[in-house]
Amino acid sequence: MEDRVFALKELAQFDADAPQKVMVYQTDKTLGAMWCLEPGQEVFLHLHPNADDIWICIEGESGIYYAGEGQEVEIKKGMVVLAKTGQTHGMRNTGNDRFVFIGIAGPVPVETIKL
């Protein structure tokens, strides 16, 4: 079951200098990664020209999701955001506590274009 059940608290990694991306799983169709951000850290603005990217916020009460074209949406634990194929996205932890979200993307391989 180790390839089907994941203890996220045990996988979490934080670094004061940079946000951490931890791979949780990858199949022939999708991949799952956990992003761990300290206050003030951000996931760079980017897009995936060949994949959808779903972010599930599991920890943190104050984040800004960059939805492209200057659009910003406040996000927090318990919310899910979707970037469809080709849609710009990124986020910043604007709070005083850690922010963690799970990203599920597919199909793989997922191409990333940093903006």
mmCIF file of C-alpha atoms in Angstrom, residues 3 6 22-27 30-33 103-105:
data_model
loop_
_atom_site.group_PDB
_atom_site.id
_atom_site.type_symbol
_atom_site.label_atom_id
_atom_site.label_comp_id
_atom_site.label_asym_id
_atom_site.label_seq_id
_atom_site.Cartn_x
_atom_site.Cartn_y
_atom_site.Cartn_z
ATOM 1 C CA ASP A 3 2.335 3.426 -3.409
ATOM 2 C CA PHE A 6 0.734 8.762 1.701
ATOM 3 C CA VAL A 22 8.121 17.289 -2.643
ATOM 4 C CA MET A 23 7.046 14.638 -5.134
ATOM 5 C CA VAL A 24 4.314 12.465 -3.607
ATOM 6 C CA TYR A 25 3.637 10.118 -6.528
ATOM 7 C CA GLN A 26 3.681 9.751 -10.296
ATOM 8 C CA THR A 27 1.761 7.360 -12.514
ATOM 9 C CA THR A 30 -0.901 12.056 -13.328
ATOM 10 C CA LEU A 31 1.542 13.284 -10.738
ATOM 11 C CA GLY A 32 1.105 14.620 -7.241
ATOM 12 C CA ALA A 33 3.456 17.028 -5.493
ATOM 13 C CA GLY A 103 -0.762 19.809 -6.683
ATOM 14 C CA ILE A 104 -2.263 17.131 -8.918
ATOM 15 C CA ALA A 105 -1.388 17.521 -12.599
#
